Short mmCIF file of C-alpha atoms and ligand atoms in Angstrom, two decimals:
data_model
loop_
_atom_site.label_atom_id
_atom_site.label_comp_id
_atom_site.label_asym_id
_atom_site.label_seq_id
_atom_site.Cartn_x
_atom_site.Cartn_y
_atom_site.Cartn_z
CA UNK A 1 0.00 0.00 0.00
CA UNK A 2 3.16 2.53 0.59
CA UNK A 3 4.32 2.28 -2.59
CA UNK A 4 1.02 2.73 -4.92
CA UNK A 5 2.17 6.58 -5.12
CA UNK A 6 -1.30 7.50 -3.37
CA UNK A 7 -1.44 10.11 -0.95
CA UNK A 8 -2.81 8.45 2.41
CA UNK A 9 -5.07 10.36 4.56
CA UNK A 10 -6.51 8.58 8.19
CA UNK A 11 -9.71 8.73 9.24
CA UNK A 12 -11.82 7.83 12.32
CA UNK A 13 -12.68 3.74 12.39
CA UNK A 14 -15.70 4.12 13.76
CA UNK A 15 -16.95 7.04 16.36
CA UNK A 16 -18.47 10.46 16.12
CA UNK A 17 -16.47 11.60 12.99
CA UNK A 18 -16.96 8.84 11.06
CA UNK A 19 -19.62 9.68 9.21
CA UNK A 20 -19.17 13.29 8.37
CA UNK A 21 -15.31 12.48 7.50
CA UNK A 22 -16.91 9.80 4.88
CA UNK A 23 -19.51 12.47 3.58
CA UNK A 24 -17.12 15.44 2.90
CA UNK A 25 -15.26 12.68 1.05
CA UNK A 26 -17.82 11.73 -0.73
CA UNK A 27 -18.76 15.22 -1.97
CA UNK A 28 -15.44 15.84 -3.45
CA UNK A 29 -16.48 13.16 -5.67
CA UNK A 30 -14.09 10.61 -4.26
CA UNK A 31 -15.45 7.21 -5.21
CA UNK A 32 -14.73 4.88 -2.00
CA UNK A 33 -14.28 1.54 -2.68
CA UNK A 34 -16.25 -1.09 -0.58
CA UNK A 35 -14.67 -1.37 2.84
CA UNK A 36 -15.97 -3.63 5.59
CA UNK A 37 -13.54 -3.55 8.40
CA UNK A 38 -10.66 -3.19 6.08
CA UNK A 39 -7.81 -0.66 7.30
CA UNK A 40 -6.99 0.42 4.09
CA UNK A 41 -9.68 1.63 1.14
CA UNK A 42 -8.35 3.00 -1.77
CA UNK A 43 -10.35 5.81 -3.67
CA UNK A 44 -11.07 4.83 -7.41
CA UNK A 45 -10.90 8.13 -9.34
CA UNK A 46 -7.94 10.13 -7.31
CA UNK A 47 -4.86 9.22 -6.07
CA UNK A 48 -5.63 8.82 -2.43
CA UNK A 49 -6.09 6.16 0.19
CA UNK A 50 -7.91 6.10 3.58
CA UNK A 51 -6.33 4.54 6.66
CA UNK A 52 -9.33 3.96 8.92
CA UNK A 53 -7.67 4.76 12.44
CA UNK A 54 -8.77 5.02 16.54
CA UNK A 55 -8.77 8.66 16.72
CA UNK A 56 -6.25 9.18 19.19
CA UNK A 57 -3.61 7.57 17.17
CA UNK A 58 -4.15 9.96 14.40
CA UNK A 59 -1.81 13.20 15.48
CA UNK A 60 0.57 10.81 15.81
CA UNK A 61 0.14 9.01 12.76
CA UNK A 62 0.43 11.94 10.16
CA UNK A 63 3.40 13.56 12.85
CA UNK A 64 5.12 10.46 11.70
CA UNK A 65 4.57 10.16 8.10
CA UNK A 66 2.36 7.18 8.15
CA UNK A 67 -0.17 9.15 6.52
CA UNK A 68 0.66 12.74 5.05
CA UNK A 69 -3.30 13.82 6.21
CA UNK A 70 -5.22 13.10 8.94
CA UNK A 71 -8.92 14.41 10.50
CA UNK A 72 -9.41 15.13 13.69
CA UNK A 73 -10.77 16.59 16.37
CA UNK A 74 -8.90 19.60 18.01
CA UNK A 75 -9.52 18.31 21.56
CA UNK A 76 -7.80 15.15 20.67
CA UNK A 77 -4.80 16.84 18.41
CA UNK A 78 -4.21 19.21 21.37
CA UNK A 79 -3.90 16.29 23.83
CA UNK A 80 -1.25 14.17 21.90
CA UNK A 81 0.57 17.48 20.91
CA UNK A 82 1.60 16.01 17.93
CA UNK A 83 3.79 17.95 15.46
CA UNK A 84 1.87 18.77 12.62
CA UNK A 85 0.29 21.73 10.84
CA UNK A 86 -3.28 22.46 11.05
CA UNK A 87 -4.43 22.88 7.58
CA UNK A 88 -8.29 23.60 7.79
CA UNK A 89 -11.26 23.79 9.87
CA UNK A 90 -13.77 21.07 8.93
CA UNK A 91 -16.97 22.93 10.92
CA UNK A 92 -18.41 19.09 12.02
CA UNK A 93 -17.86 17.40 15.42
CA UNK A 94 -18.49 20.58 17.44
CA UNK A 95 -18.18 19.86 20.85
CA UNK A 96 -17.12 21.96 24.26
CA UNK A 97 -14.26 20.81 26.75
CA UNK A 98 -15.73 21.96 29.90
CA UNK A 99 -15.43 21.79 33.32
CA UNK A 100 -18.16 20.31 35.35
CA UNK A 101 -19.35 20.45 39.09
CA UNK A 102 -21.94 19.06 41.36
CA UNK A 103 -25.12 20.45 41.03
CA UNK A 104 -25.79 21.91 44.61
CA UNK A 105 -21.99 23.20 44.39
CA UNK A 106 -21.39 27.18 42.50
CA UNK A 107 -18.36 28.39 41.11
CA UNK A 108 -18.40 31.86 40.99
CA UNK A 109 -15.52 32.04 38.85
CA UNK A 110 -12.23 30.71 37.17
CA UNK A 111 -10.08 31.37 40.73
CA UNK A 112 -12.65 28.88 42.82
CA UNK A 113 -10.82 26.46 41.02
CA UNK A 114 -8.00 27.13 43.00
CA UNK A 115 -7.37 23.81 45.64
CA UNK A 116 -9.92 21.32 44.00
CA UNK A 117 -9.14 18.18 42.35
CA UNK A 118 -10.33 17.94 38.87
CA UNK A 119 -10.59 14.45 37.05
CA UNK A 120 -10.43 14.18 33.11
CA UNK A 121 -8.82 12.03 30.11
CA UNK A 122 -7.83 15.60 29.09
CA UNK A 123 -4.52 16.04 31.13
CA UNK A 124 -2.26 18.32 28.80
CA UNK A 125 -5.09 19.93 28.19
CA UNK A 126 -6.52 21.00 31.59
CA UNK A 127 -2.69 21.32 32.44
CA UNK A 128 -2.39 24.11 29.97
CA UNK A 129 -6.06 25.77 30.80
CA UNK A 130 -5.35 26.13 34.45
CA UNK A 131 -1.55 27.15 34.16
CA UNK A 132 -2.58 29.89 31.62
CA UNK A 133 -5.19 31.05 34.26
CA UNK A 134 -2.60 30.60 37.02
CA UNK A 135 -4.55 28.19 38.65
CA UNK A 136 -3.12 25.69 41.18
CA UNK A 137 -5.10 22.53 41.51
CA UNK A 138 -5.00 18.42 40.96
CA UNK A 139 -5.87 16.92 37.82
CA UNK A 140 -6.58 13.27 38.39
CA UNK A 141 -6.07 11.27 35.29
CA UNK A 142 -8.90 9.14 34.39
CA UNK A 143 -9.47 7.30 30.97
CA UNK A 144 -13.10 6.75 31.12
CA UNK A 145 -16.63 7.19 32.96
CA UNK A 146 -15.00 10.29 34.05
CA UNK A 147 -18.86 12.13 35.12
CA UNK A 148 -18.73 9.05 38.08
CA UNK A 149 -15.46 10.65 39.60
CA UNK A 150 -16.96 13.26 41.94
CA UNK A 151 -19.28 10.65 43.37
CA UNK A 152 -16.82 8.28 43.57
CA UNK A 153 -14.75 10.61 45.74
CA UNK A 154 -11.74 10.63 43.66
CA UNK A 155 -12.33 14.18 42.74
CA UNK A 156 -14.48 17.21 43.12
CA UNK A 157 -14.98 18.62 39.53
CA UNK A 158 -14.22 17.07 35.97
CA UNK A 159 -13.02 18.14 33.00
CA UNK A 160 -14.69 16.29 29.96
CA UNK A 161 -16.81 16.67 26.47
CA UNK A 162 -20.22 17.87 26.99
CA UNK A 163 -22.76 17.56 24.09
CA UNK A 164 -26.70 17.20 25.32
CA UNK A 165 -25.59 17.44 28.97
CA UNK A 166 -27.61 13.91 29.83
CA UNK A 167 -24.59 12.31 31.03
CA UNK A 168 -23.99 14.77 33.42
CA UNK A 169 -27.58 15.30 34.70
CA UNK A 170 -27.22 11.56 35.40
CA UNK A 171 -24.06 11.93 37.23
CA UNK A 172 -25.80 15.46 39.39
CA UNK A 173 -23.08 17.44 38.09
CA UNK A 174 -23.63 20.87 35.61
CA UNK A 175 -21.55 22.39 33.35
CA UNK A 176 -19.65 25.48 34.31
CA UNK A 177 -16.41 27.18 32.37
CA UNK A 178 -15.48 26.55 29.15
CA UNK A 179 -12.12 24.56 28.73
CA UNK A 180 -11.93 24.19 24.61
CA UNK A 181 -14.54 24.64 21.97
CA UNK A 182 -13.56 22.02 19.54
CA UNK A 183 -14.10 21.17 15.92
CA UNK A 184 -13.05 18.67 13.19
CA UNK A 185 -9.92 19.67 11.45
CA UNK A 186 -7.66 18.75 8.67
CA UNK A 187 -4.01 18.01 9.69
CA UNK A 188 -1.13 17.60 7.67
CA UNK A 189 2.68 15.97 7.91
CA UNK A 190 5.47 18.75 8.36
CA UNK A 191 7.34 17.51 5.58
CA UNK A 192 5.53 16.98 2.95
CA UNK A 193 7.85 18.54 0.14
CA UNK A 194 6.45 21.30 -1.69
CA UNK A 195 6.66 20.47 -5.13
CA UNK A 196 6.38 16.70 -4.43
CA UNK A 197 3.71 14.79 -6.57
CA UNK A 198 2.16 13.79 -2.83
CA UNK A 199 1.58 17.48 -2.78
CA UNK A 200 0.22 18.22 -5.83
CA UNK A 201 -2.35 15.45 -4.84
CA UNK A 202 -2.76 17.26 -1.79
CA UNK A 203 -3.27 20.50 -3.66
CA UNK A 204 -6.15 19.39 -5.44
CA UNK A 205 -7.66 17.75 -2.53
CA UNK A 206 -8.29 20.46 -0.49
CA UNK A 207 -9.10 22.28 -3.15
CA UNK A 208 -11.96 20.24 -3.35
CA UNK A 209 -12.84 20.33 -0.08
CA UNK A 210 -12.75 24.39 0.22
CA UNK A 211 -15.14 23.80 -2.33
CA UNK A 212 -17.47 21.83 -0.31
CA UNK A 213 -16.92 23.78 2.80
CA UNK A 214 -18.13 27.02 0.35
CA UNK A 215 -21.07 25.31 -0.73
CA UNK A 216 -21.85 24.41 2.76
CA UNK A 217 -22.12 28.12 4.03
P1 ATP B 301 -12.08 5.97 19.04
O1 ATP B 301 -12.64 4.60 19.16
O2 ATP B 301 -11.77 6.33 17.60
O3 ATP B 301 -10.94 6.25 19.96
P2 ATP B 301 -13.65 7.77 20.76
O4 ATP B 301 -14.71 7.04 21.47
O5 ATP B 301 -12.39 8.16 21.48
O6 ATP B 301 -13.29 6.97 19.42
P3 ATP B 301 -15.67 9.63 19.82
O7 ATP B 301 -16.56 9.61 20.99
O8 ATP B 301 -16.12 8.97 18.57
O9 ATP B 301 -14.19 9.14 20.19
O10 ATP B 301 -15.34 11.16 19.52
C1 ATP B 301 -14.48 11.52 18.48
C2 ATP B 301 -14.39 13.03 18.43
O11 ATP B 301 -15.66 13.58 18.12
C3 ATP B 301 -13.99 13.71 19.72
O12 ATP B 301 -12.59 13.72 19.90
C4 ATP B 301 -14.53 15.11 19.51
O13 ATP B 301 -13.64 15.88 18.73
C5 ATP B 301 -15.79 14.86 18.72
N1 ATP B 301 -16.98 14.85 19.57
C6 ATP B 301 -17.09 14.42 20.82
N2 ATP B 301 -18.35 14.56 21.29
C7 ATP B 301 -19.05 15.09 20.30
C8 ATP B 301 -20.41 15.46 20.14
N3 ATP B 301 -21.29 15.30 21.11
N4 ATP B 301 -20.79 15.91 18.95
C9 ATP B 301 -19.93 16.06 17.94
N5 ATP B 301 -18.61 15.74 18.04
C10 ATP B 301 -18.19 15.26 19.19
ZN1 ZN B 302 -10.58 7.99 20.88
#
């Protein structure tokens, strides 16, 4: 597959970008070949192929050359802190970092922070937030079911991805400040060479996807 000249750009498996990664695709007029399950799909009328990745291992991925482009979410590139330049915003998978607290508790603002032990799978990224904001407190590192922290004890706020706010409501917490408003985004390998025929490919693609992205607005 590394040698068919294709450009290779990865892709969520199977998750919340999935779909809308496949679509923009789509209405670039990129004919995808039949997948099922495969890791690799090649398109039939440009020189491209998908990798169909976890999204966490896609910074890290297109940092390393596997592929030269990757999409992801910003909340997920700015956790790995992978090495690689942001090309475009995508304007799907909108979502908000946040912090959240018990419902009877009140945080007046950013400094009441100060002191409290926050759990998230967010770490560099609540590490940065509250350093920026000079804030001193514990993040507790967590890699799922975060919302069941504060009852558990193990914490007293959380840092996570709020969309409807159900999961909280079940957990009695609320949302409070704003941590990261996030969005799908194109990334791209740092050394791509510029007049490579990789980046000619790449070229056109996005070209194609501006497109869409104007037609969409
Ligand atoms: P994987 O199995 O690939 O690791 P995952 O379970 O870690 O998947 P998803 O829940 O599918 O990840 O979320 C993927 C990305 O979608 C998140 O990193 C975020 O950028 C975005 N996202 C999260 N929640 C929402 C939401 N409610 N609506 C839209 N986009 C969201
Ligand atoms: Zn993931």
């Amino acid at each position: 597959m590394s040698n068919n000249g294709n450009l290779k750009l990865a892709i969520q498996k199977s998750g919340r970008l999935s779909e809308n990664s496949l679509q923009l695709l789509k209405n670039c007029n990129l004919d995808i070949e039949k997948f099922n399950d495969r890791l690799v799909v090649s398109i039939r009328n440009f020189k491209l192929d998908l990798l169909f990745l976890r999204d966490d291992d896609i910074p890290e991925y297109v940092q390393d050359g596997v592929a030269e482009l990757g999409i992801v979410g910003q909340d997920v590139l700015y956790e790995t802190k992978a090495d690689v330049k942001v090309v475009k915003k995508l304007g799907f998978g909108r979502c908000s970092l946040r912090i959240a607290i018990p419902e009877n508790d009140d945080l007046r603002d950013i400094e009441d922070l100060n002191g409290k032990r926050i759990a998230t799978s967010f770490p560099n990224i609540l590490r940065d937030f509250l350093k920026q904001n000079k804030i001193d407190a514990k993040i507790v590192n967590i890699s799922g079911s975060v919302e069941a922290a504060p009852s558990l004890g193990i914490a007293d706020y959380i840092c996570d991805l709020v969309s409807t706010g159900n999961t909280l409501k079940l957990n009695k917490l609320k949302s409070s400040i704003s941590v990261l408003e996030s969005e799908a985004v194109l990334i791209k390998n740092k050394n791509l060479k510029n007049h490579s025929d990789k980046y000619q490919i790449f070229l056109k693609l996005l070209s194609r996807i501006e497109s869409v992205l104007n037609a969409n607005n």
